[in-house]
Structure formats: structure tokens, C-alpha cells
PDB file of C-alpha atoms in Angstrom:
ATOM      1  CA  MET A   1      18.047 -23.260  10.274  1.00  0.00           C
ATOM      2  CA  SER A   2      15.615 -21.221  12.174  1.00  0.00           C
ATOM      3  CA  ASP A   3      16.923 -18.736  14.808  1.00  0.00           C
ATOM      4  CA  ASP A   4      13.810 -19.539  16.975  1.00  0.00           C
ATOM      5  CA  PRO A   5      15.212 -19.668  20.629  1.00  0.00           C
ATOM      6  CA  ASP A   6      12.812 -22.771  21.033  1.00  0.00           C
ATOM      7  CA  ALA A   7      14.327 -24.593  18.034  1.00  0.00           C
ATOM      8  CA  SER A   8      14.857 -27.774  19.938  1.00  0.00           C
ATOM      9  CA  ARG A   9      11.185 -28.162  20.447  1.00  0.00           C
ATOM     10  CA  GLY A  10       9.636 -30.681  18.180  1.00  0.00           C
ATOM     11  CA  ILE A  11       6.770 -29.661  15.847  1.00  0.00           C
ATOM     12  CA  HIS A  12       4.205 -31.396  17.882  1.00  0.00           C
ATOM     13  CA  GLU A  13       5.140 -29.353  20.912  1.00  0.00           C
ATOM     14  CA  ARG A  14       5.208 -26.138  18.865  1.00  0.00           C
ATOM     15  CA  ILE A  15       1.728 -26.906  17.603  1.00  0.00           C
ATOM     16  CA  ASP A  16       0.321 -27.658  21.070  1.00  0.00           C
ATOM     17  CA  ALA A  17       1.743 -24.399  22.549  1.00  0.00           C
ATOM     18  CA  ASP A  18       0.427 -22.317  19.592  1.00  0.00           C
ATOM     19  CA  TYR A  19      -2.715 -24.104  18.597  1.00  0.00           C
ATOM     20  CA  SER A  20      -5.172 -21.641  20.046  1.00  0.00           C
ATOM     21  CA  GLY A  21      -3.767 -18.900  18.141  1.00  0.00           C
ATOM     22  CA  LEU A  22      -3.986 -20.470  14.664  1.00  0.00           C
ATOM     23  CA  THR A  23      -6.438 -19.631  12.213  1.00  0.00           C
ATOM     24  CA  PRO A  24      -9.086 -22.329  11.039  1.00  0.00           C
ATOM     25  CA  ARG A  25      -7.184 -23.072   7.958  1.00  0.00           C
ATOM     26  CA  GLU A  26      -3.883 -23.401   9.726  1.00  0.00           C
ATOM     27  CA  ARG A  27      -5.438 -25.653  12.279  1.00  0.00           C
ATOM     28  CA  ALA A  28      -6.682 -27.922   9.392  1.00  0.00           C
ATOM     29  CA  ALA A  29      -3.022 -28.217   8.239  1.00  0.00           C
ATOM     30  CA  ALA A  30      -1.743 -28.648  11.966  1.00  0.00           C
ATOM     31  CA  ASP A  31      -4.262 -31.419  12.592  1.00  0.00           C
ATOM     32  CA  PHE A  32      -3.134 -33.281   9.391  1.00  0.00           C
ATOM     33  CA  ILE A  33       0.538 -32.873  10.516  1.00  0.00           C
ATOM     34  CA  LEU A  34      -0.229 -34.284  13.929  1.00  0.00           C
ATOM     35  CA  GLU A  35      -2.031 -37.263  12.458  1.00  0.00           C
ATOM     36  CA  HIS A  36       0.939 -38.070  10.116  1.00  0.00           C
ATOM     37  CA  LEU A  37       4.023 -37.178  12.215  1.00  0.00           C
ATOM     38  CA  ASP A  38       5.551 -40.590  11.338  1.00  0.00           C
ATOM     39  CA  ASP A  39       5.490 -39.698   7.744  1.00  0.00           C
ATOM     40  CA  LEU A  40       6.346 -36.157   8.094  1.00  0.00           C
ATOM     41  CA  ALA A  41      10.001 -36.664   6.953  1.00  0.00           C
ATOM     42  CA  VAL A  42       8.814 -37.267   3.380  1.00  0.00           C
ATOM     43  CA  TYR A  43       5.899 -34.922   3.015  1.00  0.00           C
ATOM     44  CA  SER A  44       6.341 -31.667   1.034  1.00  0.00           C
ATOM     45  CA  ALA A  45       4.448 -28.431   1.913  1.00  0.00           C
ATOM     46  CA  THR A  46       2.349 -29.034  -1.351  1.00  0.00           C
ATOM     47  CA  GLU A  47       1.409 -32.554  -0.304  1.00  0.00           C
ATOM     48  CA  ILE A  48       0.449 -31.380   3.167  1.00  0.00           C
ATOM     49  CA  ALA A  49      -1.568 -28.477   1.622  1.00  0.00           C
ATOM     50  CA  GLU A  50      -3.353 -30.850  -0.761  1.00  0.00           C
ATOM     51  CA  SER A  51      -4.110 -33.483   1.793  1.00  0.00           C
ATOM     52  CA  SER A  52      -5.433 -30.918   4.476  1.00  0.00           C
ATOM     53  CA  GLY A  53      -7.520 -28.969   1.911  1.00  0.00           C
ATOM     54  CA  VAL A  54      -5.673 -25.699   2.272  1.00  0.00           C
ATOM     55  CA  SER A  55      -3.216 -23.622   0.226  1.00  0.00           C
ATOM     56  CA  LYS A  56       0.474 -24.111   0.108  1.00  0.00           C
ATOM     57  CA  ALA A  57       0.839 -20.458   1.322  1.00  0.00           C
ATOM     58  CA  THR A  58      -1.240 -21.568   4.393  1.00  0.00           C
ATOM     59  CA  VAL A  59       1.165 -24.400   5.121  1.00  0.00           C
ATOM     60  CA  SER A  60       4.147 -22.171   4.505  1.00  0.00           C
ATOM     61  CA  ARG A  61       2.600 -19.462   6.915  1.00  0.00           C
ATOM     62  CA  LEU A  62       2.051 -22.182   9.603  1.00  0.00           C
ATOM     63  CA  PHE A  63       5.637 -23.329   9.424  1.00  0.00           C
ATOM     64  CA  ARG A  64       6.885 -19.819   9.928  1.00  0.00           C
ATOM     65  CA  ARG A  65       4.504 -19.219  12.721  1.00  0.00           C
ATOM     66  CA  LEU A  66       5.770 -22.262  14.426  1.00  0.00           C
ATOM     67  CA  GLY A  67       9.474 -21.078  13.961  1.00  0.00           C
ATOM     68  CA  PHE A  68      10.490 -23.026  11.028  1.00  0.00           C
ATOM     69  CA  ALA A  69      12.244 -21.502   7.981  1.00  0.00           C
ATOM     70  CA  ASP A  70      10.494 -23.938   5.551  1.00  0.00           C
ATOM     71  CA  ALA A  71       9.170 -27.318   4.992  1.00  0.00           C
ATOM     72  CA  SER A  72      12.793 -28.815   4.430  1.00  0.00           C
ATOM     73  CA  GLU A  73      13.574 -27.701   7.984  1.00  0.00           C
ATOM     74  CA  VAL A  74      10.531 -29.426   9.292  1.00  0.00           C
ATOM     75  CA  ARG A  75      11.457 -32.588   7.389  1.00  0.00           C
ATOM     76  CA  GLU A  76      14.987 -32.497   8.724  1.00  0.00           C
ATOM     77  CA  GLN A  77      13.891 -32.238  12.316  1.00  0.00           C
ATOM     78  CA  ALA A  78      11.402 -35.005  11.828  1.00  0.00           C
ATOM     79  CA  ARG A  79      14.225 -37.307  10.462  1.00  0.00           C
ATOM     80  CA  ALA A  80      16.535 -36.309  13.228  1.00  0.00           C
ATOM     81  CA  SER A  81      13.960 -36.895  15.903  1.00  0.00           C
ATOM     82  CA  ARG A  82      12.962 -40.338  14.700  1.00  0.00           C
ATOM     83  CA  SER A  83      16.539 -41.567  14.333  1.00  0.00           C
ATOM     84  CA  ARG A  84      17.033 -40.628  18.095  1.00  0.00           C
ATOM     85  CA  GLY A  85      14.125 -42.803  19.070  1.00  0.00           C
ATOM     86  CA  VAL A  86      11.903 -39.871  19.801  1.00  0.00           C
ATOM     87  CA  PRO A  87       8.249 -41.343  19.589  1.00  0.00           C
ATOM     88  CA  VAL A  88       6.941 -39.171  16.902  1.00  0.00           C
ATOM     89  CA  GLY A  89       3.774 -40.164  15.154  1.00  0.00           C
ATOM     90  CA  PRO A  90       0.058 -40.228  15.612  1.00  0.00           C
ATOM     91  CA  HIS A  91      -1.432 -41.035  19.083  1.00  0.00           C
ATOM     92  CA  ARG A  92      -2.762 -44.436  17.873  1.00  0.00           C
ATOM     93  CA  GLY A  93      -1.054 -47.775  16.783  1.00  0.00           C
ATOM     94  CA  SER A  94      -0.444 -48.576  13.215  1.00  0.00           C
ATOM     95  CA  GLY A  95      -3.348 -50.483  11.585  1.00  0.00           C
ATOM     96  CA  ASP A  96      -1.222 -51.709   8.860  1.00  0.00           C
ATOM     97  CA  LEU A  97      -0.293 -55.094  10.142  1.00  0.00           C
ATOM     98  CA  ALA A  98       1.310 -56.185   6.976  1.00  0.00           C
ATOM     99  CA  ARG A  99       3.653 -53.107   7.153  1.00  0.00           C
ATOM    100  CA  HIS A 100       4.428 -53.807  10.688  1.00  0.00           C
ATOM    101  CA  ALA A 101       5.225 -57.555  10.019  1.00  0.00           C
ATOM    102  CA  ALA A 102       7.539 -56.567   7.088  1.00  0.00           C
ATOM    103  CA  GLN A 103       9.383 -54.124   9.245  1.00  0.00           C
ATOM    104  CA  GLU A 104       9.905 -56.772  12.069  1.00  0.00           C
ATOM    105  CA  ARG A 105      11.237 -59.219   9.388  1.00  0.00           C
ATOM    106  CA  ALA A 106      13.625 -56.540   7.993  1.00  0.00           C
ATOM    107  CA  ASN A 107      15.061 -55.974  11.569  1.00  0.00           C
ATOM    108  CA  LEU A 108      15.480 -59.516  12.160  1.00  0.00           C
ATOM    109  CA  ASP A 109      17.146 -59.966   8.691  1.00  0.00           C
ATOM    110  CA  ARG A 110      19.552 -57.097   9.557  1.00  0.00           C
ATOM    111  CA  LEU A 111      20.262 -58.592  12.991  1.00  0.00           C
ATOM    112  CA  LEU A 112      21.111 -61.992  11.620  1.00  0.00           C
ATOM    113  CA  ASP A 113      23.248 -60.453   8.937  1.00  0.00           C
ATOM    114  CA  GLY A 114      25.398 -58.812  11.544  1.00  0.00           C
ATOM    115  CA  LEU A 115      25.893 -61.975  13.698  1.00  0.00           C
ATOM    116  CA  GLY A 116      27.783 -63.918  10.877  1.00  0.00           C
ATOM    117  CA  GLY A 117      31.429 -64.770  10.763  1.00  0.00           C
ATOM    118  CA  GLY A 118      31.480 -66.225  14.317  1.00  0.00           C
ATOM    119  CA  ARG A 119      30.467 -63.091  15.980  1.00  0.00           C
ATOM    120  CA  LEU A 120      27.729 -64.506  18.028  1.00  0.00           C
ATOM    121  CA  GLU A 121      29.639 -67.580  18.996  1.00  0.00           C
ATOM    122  CA  ALA A 122      32.754 -65.649  20.065  1.00  0.00           C
ATOM    123  CA  ALA A 123      30.590 -63.480  22.360  1.00  0.00           C
ATOM    124  CA  ALA A 124      28.858 -66.590  23.735  1.00  0.00           C
ATOM    125  CA  ALA A 125      32.196 -68.315  24.397  1.00  0.00           C
ATOM    126  CA  ALA A 126      33.384 -65.330  26.411  1.00  0.00           C
ATOM    127  CA  ILE A 127      30.182 -65.264  28.474  1.00  0.00           C
ATOM    128  CA  ALA A 128      30.272 -69.032  29.072  1.00  0.00           C
ATOM    129  CA  SER A 129      33.891 -69.064  30.403  1.00  0.00           C
ATOM    130  CA  ALA A 130      33.763 -65.911  32.528  1.00  0.00           C
ATOM    131  CA  ARG A 131      33.976 -66.071  36.338  1.00  0.00           C
ATOM    132  CA  GLU A 132      31.043 -63.717  36.662  1.00  0.00           C
ATOM    133  CA  VAL A 133      28.636 -61.998  34.207  1.00  0.00           C
ATOM    134  CA  VAL A 134      26.970 -58.652  34.842  1.00  0.00           C
ATOM    135  CA  VAL A 135      24.248 -57.703  32.501  1.00  0.00           C
ATOM    136  CA  VAL A 136      23.687 -53.948  32.513  1.00  0.00           C
ATOM    137  CA  GLY A 137      20.468 -52.335  31.092  1.00  0.00           C
ATOM    138  CA  PHE A 138      19.587 -48.610  30.693  1.00  0.00           C
ATOM    139  CA  ARG A 139      16.153 -47.229  29.885  1.00  0.00           C
ATOM    140  CA  ASN A 140      14.508 -49.323  27.030  1.00  0.00           C
ATOM    141  CA  GLY A 141      17.489 -51.654  27.398  1.00  0.00           C
ATOM    142  CA  TYR A 142      16.593 -52.639  30.843  1.00  0.00           C
ATOM    143  CA  PRO A 143      13.903 -55.158  30.075  1.00  0.00           C
ATOM    144  CA  VAL A 144      16.101 -56.647  27.473  1.00  0.00           C
ATOM    145  CA  ALA A 145      18.844 -57.077  30.010  1.00  0.00           C
ATOM    146  CA  LEU A 146      16.380 -58.506  32.632  1.00  0.00           C
ATOM    147  CA  HIS A 147      15.281 -61.055  30.029  1.00  0.00           C
ATOM    148  CA  LEU A 148      18.978 -61.954  29.009  1.00  0.00           C
ATOM    149  CA  ARG A 149      19.893 -62.274  32.592  1.00  0.00           C
ATOM    150  CA  GLN A 150      17.020 -64.737  33.255  1.00  0.00           C
ATOM    151  CA  GLN A 151      18.022 -66.836  30.243  1.00  0.00           C
ATOM    152  CA  LEU A 152      21.790 -66.845  31.022  1.00  0.00           C
ATOM    153  CA  ALA A 153      21.033 -67.828  34.693  1.00  0.00           C
ATOM    154  CA  GLN A 154      19.582 -71.153  33.272  1.00  0.00           C
ATOM    155  CA  ALA A 155      22.915 -71.839  31.463  1.00  0.00           C
ATOM    156  CA  ARG A 156      25.500 -70.750  34.104  1.00  0.00           C
ATOM    157  CA  PRO A 157      25.988 -69.484  37.706  1.00  0.00           C
ATOM    158  CA  ARG A 158      26.982 -66.058  38.839  1.00  0.00           C
ATOM    159  CA  VAL A 159      24.899 -63.871  36.625  1.00  0.00           C
ATOM    160  CA  ARG A 160      23.573 -60.650  37.907  1.00  0.00           C
ATOM    161  CA  ILE A 161      21.698 -57.642  36.622  1.00  0.00           C
ATOM    162  CA  ALA A 162      22.698 -54.129  37.115  1.00  0.00           C
ATOM    163  CA  PRO A 163      21.897 -51.513  38.191  1.00  0.00           C
ATOM    164  CA  GLN A 164      19.334 -52.616  40.931  1.00  0.00           C
ATOM    165  CA  PRO A 165      16.266 -50.460  40.983  1.00  0.00           C
ATOM    166  CA  GLY A 166      17.020 -47.082  42.417  1.00  0.00           C
ATOM    167  CA  GLN A 167      20.716 -47.643  42.449  1.00  0.00           C
ATOM    168  CA  SER A 168      23.621 -46.402  40.265  1.00  0.00           C
ATOM    169  CA  VAL A 169      25.945 -48.619  38.269  1.00  0.00           C
ATOM    170  CA  GLY A 170      29.207 -47.841  39.675  1.00  0.00           C
ATOM    171  CA  GLU A 171      29.131 -50.082  42.761  1.00  0.00           C
ATOM    172  CA  GLU A 172      27.995 -52.977  40.694  1.00  0.00           C
ATOM    173  CA  LEU A 173      31.208 -53.107  38.559  1.00  0.00           C
ATOM    174  CA  VAL A 174      33.738 -52.569  41.374  1.00  0.00           C
ATOM    175  CA  GLY A 175      35.942 -55.676  41.538  1.00  0.00           C
ATOM    176  CA  LEU A 176      35.458 -56.944  38.038  1.00  0.00           C
ATOM    177  CA  ASP A 177      38.576 -57.746  36.017  1.00  0.00           C
ATOM    178  CA  ALA A 178      39.631 -59.727  32.844  1.00  0.00           C
ATOM    179  CA  ARG A 179      38.157 -62.836  34.261  1.00  0.00           C
ATOM    180  CA  ASP A 180      34.654 -61.536  34.091  1.00  0.00           C
ATOM    181  CA  VAL A 181      32.259 -60.232  31.407  1.00  0.00           C
ATOM    182  CA  VAL A 182      29.887 -57.251  31.201  1.00  0.00           C
ATOM    183  CA  VAL A 183      26.992 -57.409  28.695  1.00  0.00           C
ATOM    184  CA  VAL A 184      25.440 -54.052  28.136  1.00  0.00           C
ATOM    185  CA  ALA A 185      22.006 -53.335  26.452  1.00  0.00           C
ATOM    186  CA  GLY A 186      22.088 -49.830  25.359  1.00  0.00           C
ATOM    187  CA  PHE A 187      19.666 -48.666  22.742  1.00  0.00           C
ATOM    188  CA  ARG A 188      19.143 -45.163  21.322  1.00  0.00           C
ATOM    189  CA  ARG A 189      18.313 -42.386  23.686  1.00  0.00           C
ATOM    190  CA  ARG A 190      21.084 -43.942  25.988  1.00  0.00           C
ATOM    191  CA  PRO A 191      22.071 -41.955  29.123  1.00  0.00           C
ATOM    192  CA  ALA A 192      24.772 -39.402  28.836  1.00  0.00           C
ATOM    193  CA  GLY A 193      27.220 -41.496  31.011  1.00  0.00           C
ATOM    194  CA  PHE A 194      27.057 -44.610  28.657  1.00  0.00           C
ATOM    195  CA  PRO A 195      30.344 -44.095  26.719  1.00  0.00           C
ATOM    196  CA  GLY A 196      32.157 -43.256  30.006  1.00  0.00           C
ATOM    197  CA  MET A 197      31.034 -46.393  31.645  1.00  0.00           C
ATOM    198  CA  VAL A 198      31.984 -48.570  28.599  1.00  0.00           C
ATOM    199  CA  GLY A 199      35.421 -46.780  28.443  1.00  0.00           C
ATOM    200  CA  ALA A 200      36.007 -47.302  32.159  1.00  0.00           C
ATOM    201  CA  LEU A 201      35.398 -51.058  31.886  1.00  0.00           C
ATOM    202  CA  VAL A 202      37.766 -51.259  29.010  1.00  0.00           C
ATOM    203  CA  GLU A 203      40.410 -49.270  30.846  1.00  0.00           C
ATOM    204  CA  ARG A 204      40.116 -51.893  33.633  1.00  0.00           C
ATOM    205  CA  GLY A 205      40.617 -54.771  31.336  1.00  0.00           C
ATOM    206  CA  VAL A 206      37.020 -56.066  31.645  1.00  0.00           C
ATOM    207  CA  PRO A 207      35.571 -57.685  28.660  1.00  0.00           C
ATOM    208  CA  VAL A 208      32.542 -55.933  27.357  1.00  0.00           C
ATOM    209  CA  ILE A 209      29.785 -57.069  24.981  1.00  0.00           C
ATOM    210  CA  VAL A 210      27.513 -54.266  23.822  1.00  0.00           C
ATOM    211  CA  LEU A 211      23.927 -54.867  22.454  1.00  0.00           C
ATOM    212  CA  ALA A 212      22.860 -51.678  20.639  1.00  0.00           C
ATOM    213  CA  ASP A 213      20.899 -50.353  17.572  1.00  0.00           C
ATOM    214  CA  PRO A 214      22.948 -48.910  14.684  1.00  0.00           C
ATOM    215  CA  SER A 215      22.910 -45.337  16.193  1.00  0.00           C
ATOM    216  CA  LEU A 216      25.896 -46.524  18.306  1.00  0.00           C
ATOM    217  CA  ARG A 217      28.373 -46.017  15.558  1.00  0.00           C
ATOM    218  CA  SER A 218      31.613 -46.391  17.455  1.00  0.00           C
ATOM    219  CA  VAL A 219      32.829 -48.301  20.505  1.00  0.00           C
ATOM    220  CA  PRO A 220      36.386 -48.950  21.762  1.00  0.00           C
ATOM    221  CA  PRO A 221      38.241 -51.701  19.670  1.00  0.00           C
ATOM    222  CA  ALA A 222      38.196 -54.170  22.526  1.00  0.00           C
ATOM    223  CA  VAL A 223      34.449 -54.035  22.696  1.00  0.00           C
ATOM    224  CA  THR A 224      32.287 -56.605  21.093  1.00  0.00           C
ATOM    225  CA  LEU A 225      29.370 -54.798  19.512  1.00  0.00           C
ATOM    226  CA  LEU A 226      26.316 -56.840  18.474  1.00  0.00           C
ATOM    227  CA  VAL A 227      23.918 -54.659  16.374  1.00  0.00           C
ATOM    228  CA  CYS A 228      20.193 -54.879  16.738  1.00  0.00           C
ATOM    229  CA  PRO A 229      17.736 -52.709  14.603  1.00  0.00           C
ATOM    230  CA  VAL A 230      14.804 -51.295  16.538  1.00  0.00           C
ATOM    231  CA  ASP A 231      12.951 -49.439  13.894  1.00  0.00           C
ATOM    232  CA  GLY A 232       9.127 -49.632  14.038  1.00  0.00           C
ATOM    233  CA  VAL A 233       6.122 -48.390  12.033  1.00  0.00           C
ATOM    234  CA  THR A 234       4.512 -46.981  15.081  1.00  0.00           C
ATOM    235  CA  PRO A 235       5.849 -43.960  16.929  1.00  0.00           C
ATOM    236  CA  PHE A 236       7.787 -46.283  19.248  1.00  0.00           C
ATOM    237  CA  ASP A 237      10.817 -48.366  18.735  1.00  0.00           C
ATOM    238  CA  SER A 238      10.335 -52.217  18.369  1.00  0.00           C
ATOM    239  CA  TYR A 239      12.294 -54.578  20.551  1.00  0.00           C
ATOM    240  CA  ALA A 240      11.272 -57.807  19.033  1.00  0.00           C
ATOM    241  CA  ALA A 241      14.659 -58.239  17.405  1.00  0.00           C
ATOM    242  CA  ALA A 242      16.361 -57.345  20.612  1.00  0.00           C
ATOM    243  CA  MET A 243      14.603 -60.093  22.488  1.00  0.00           C
ATOM    244  CA  SER A 244      15.444 -62.446  19.834  1.00  0.00           C
ATOM    245  CA  LEU A 245      18.962 -61.503  20.053  1.00  0.00           C
ATOM    246  CA  ALA A 246      18.754 -62.264  23.792  1.00  0.00           C
ATOM    247  CA  SER A 247      17.424 -65.594  23.041  1.00  0.00           C
ATOM    248  CA  LEU A 248      20.118 -66.307  20.455  1.00  0.00           C
ATOM    249  CA  LEU A 249      22.928 -65.291  22.718  1.00  0.00           C
ATOM    250  CA  ALA A 250      21.657 -67.279  25.667  1.00  0.00           C
ATOM    251  CA  GLY A 251      21.212 -70.233  23.578  1.00  0.00           C
ATOM    252  CA  ALA A 252      24.738 -69.981  22.132  1.00  0.00           C
ATOM    253  CA  VAL A 253      25.981 -69.638  25.717  1.00  0.00           C
ATOM    254  CA  LEU A 254      24.250 -72.817  26.586  1.00  0.00           C
ATOM    255  CA  ALA A 255      25.766 -74.683  23.752  1.00  0.00           C
ATOM    256  CA  ALA A 256      29.180 -73.341  24.674  1.00  0.00           C
ATOM    257  CA  THR A 257      28.898 -74.583  28.267  1.00  0.00           C
ATOM    258  CA  PRO A 258      30.174 -78.099  28.913  1.00  0.00           C
ATOM    259  CA  GLY A 259      27.240 -80.447  28.526  1.00  0.00           C
ATOM    260  CA  ALA A 260      27.387 -82.151  31.870  1.00  0.00           C
ATOM    261  CA  SER A 261      27.580 -78.870  33.587  1.00  0.00           C
ATOM    262  CA  SER A 262      24.731 -77.270  31.893  1.00  0.00           C
ATOM    263  CA  ARG A 263      22.394 -80.258  32.108  1.00  0.00           C
ATOM    264  CA  SER A 264      23.108 -80.542  35.861  1.00  0.00           C
ATOM    265  CA  ARG A 265      22.372 -76.772  36.436  1.00  0.00           C
ATOM    266  CA  ILE A 266      19.169 -77.063  34.390  1.00  0.00           C
ATOM    267  CA  ALA A 267      18.089 -80.169  36.369  1.00  0.00           C
ATOM    268  CA  GLN A 268      18.925 -78.553  39.621  1.00  0.00           C
ATOM    269  CA  ILE A 269      16.769 -75.330  38.753  1.00  0.00           C
ATOM    270  CA  THR A 270      13.863 -77.672  37.686  1.00  0.00           C
ATOM    271  CA  THR A 271      14.126 -79.465  41.029  1.00  0.00           C
ATOM    272  CA  VAL A 272      14.014 -76.341  43.037  1.00  0.00           C
ATOM    273  CA  TYR A 273      11.123 -75.080  40.858  1.00  0.00           C
ATOM    274  CA  ALA A 274       9.167 -78.205  41.854  1.00  0.00           C
ATOM    275  CA  ALA A 275       9.960 -77.987  45.500  1.00  0.00           C
ATOM    276  CA  LEU A 276       8.867 -74.449  45.712  1.00  0.00           C
ATOM    277  CA  GLN A 277       5.792 -75.017  43.514  1.00  0.00           C
ATOM    278  CA  GLU A 278       6.626 -71.887  41.568  1.00  0.00           C
ATOM    279  CA  LEU A 279       5.482 -73.095  38.205  1.00  0.00           C
ATOM    280  CA  GLU A 280       2.399 -74.942  36.916  1.00  0.00           C
TER     281      GLU A 280
END
């Protein structure tokens, strides 16, 4: 690896910082790189040179100027950044809709493969029978948590979201025990305190269900882990499969809830909707 003191900076940042000092031919190569950041992990220096109309020596010189030892180091950083969820790629959406659809289908297939063997039903049964359910979401997982909480609230009482806007999560978890369940949506680029929070809940005997992408490779044995891929063809992760998981889980909870109880709750909610004239 390079001994550049700014080695933690991505290639996009390095090009932006040094662009004014690049030669015209180095800029041509840099422009090509910026337009193909999502594919940079597979490009060789020769391919970059041919595609940008410059020599391989120019590309090698550009990499050294930016603080990289060679093209392999550039590729390695590109792979590492994308696997952490860093939105590397061109500043435009993918125009290849077929490729996008194929990736979404692949994510869904991988999700469903991981829910076999009664894994989904076991998680749903725990949620359905809990005294209270707390759905926790961090960063990109927060919208998934909000959606899951909204759906679970149709199926059973005492479901709340945490943390509330502007608040920390600690006070939301006080008083929970083995009679409760915490569902945590934690996708890549999770906050640093994520493992500690999950571990603290397990130590207190609180059942925990974690919805996460494959980058979360280990959780305490007592935790139920539901893996949901978020890979996308654009610079940003895709949460279509995560929202599908929320729907599947909530539906399974509804199925695991005694029929009379769930029907009565849904009827009461519908009556209140009508009384408040909240819906069309």
C-alpha cells in the first residue's frame, strides 16, 4: 500500500483536490475514471488508458500523483469502498434498466434463500408473542424500521420506533426483558456503537432480531439474523429487498397472531381511520 498520509481518501476526493495541477492528458484519464467509478474495481491501467485516449504511462503517472502505488491499489480501494456502502460511481443514475432489474431480482433471490428452514416464521412468532416490540433503525436502516413499525402496528399493539428524532437509543431500551423483542435494522455503514448495543440487549436477556446486509458477518449466538442484500448498480445501495423483507416479516407476524385478535385490531384501526377522515 502507498505511504501517502491521506491514504484514507478515495480516488474521487484525490482527483478533486489535485485536478487543477494535472496535465491535459492526465485530466482526460481522470475524467474517464470519475465517469466510471462504479466499474473501477475491474479496470486495468491499460483499459483506462485505451478508453481515455492516453498512454498507459500517463495513467501510471496519474496514479502516482494521486498517492497510489499502482492500478491494483486503486482497484483494491474501489472494491473496499463499495463493499462498505460508500456511494462511489458517476454523478448520474444508471441508464441500464435491465441491469438494474437483474440486480434487484438477485437481491430478492438471495434474501428468500436465507429465510428458509423456518427462519422467518420463528422471528415472526417471537414478535407476535412479545409483550412489547421496539423497532430500532440507524442511518439507512431508519426508513426500513419506520416502515416495519407501521406494518407491525397493524398486526399487534405496543410497537414503537427507536430512537426518536434527535434522541439517543439508550433510554428507549431501559426496562426491556425476555418478554419483549427488539428488531434492529442495521445496514452497512452502521454507527460505531452498533455491536455494543446489540451485545447489551443480549446480556440483559432481551430477544433480538437483526435485519442486515451480508457485511454484518457475526452476531451473538442468541441473535436472530435475517440477511438482506442491498447491492445496486448505481453508486447508492438499494433497499427494495429490505422493504420486501419488512413486508414479509410483518405479514408473517399477522399470520402468527390469533385470528380473532388480529381481525379485531385491524377493524378498530379502520374504524378510527374513518372517524378521523385520515384516508381517502
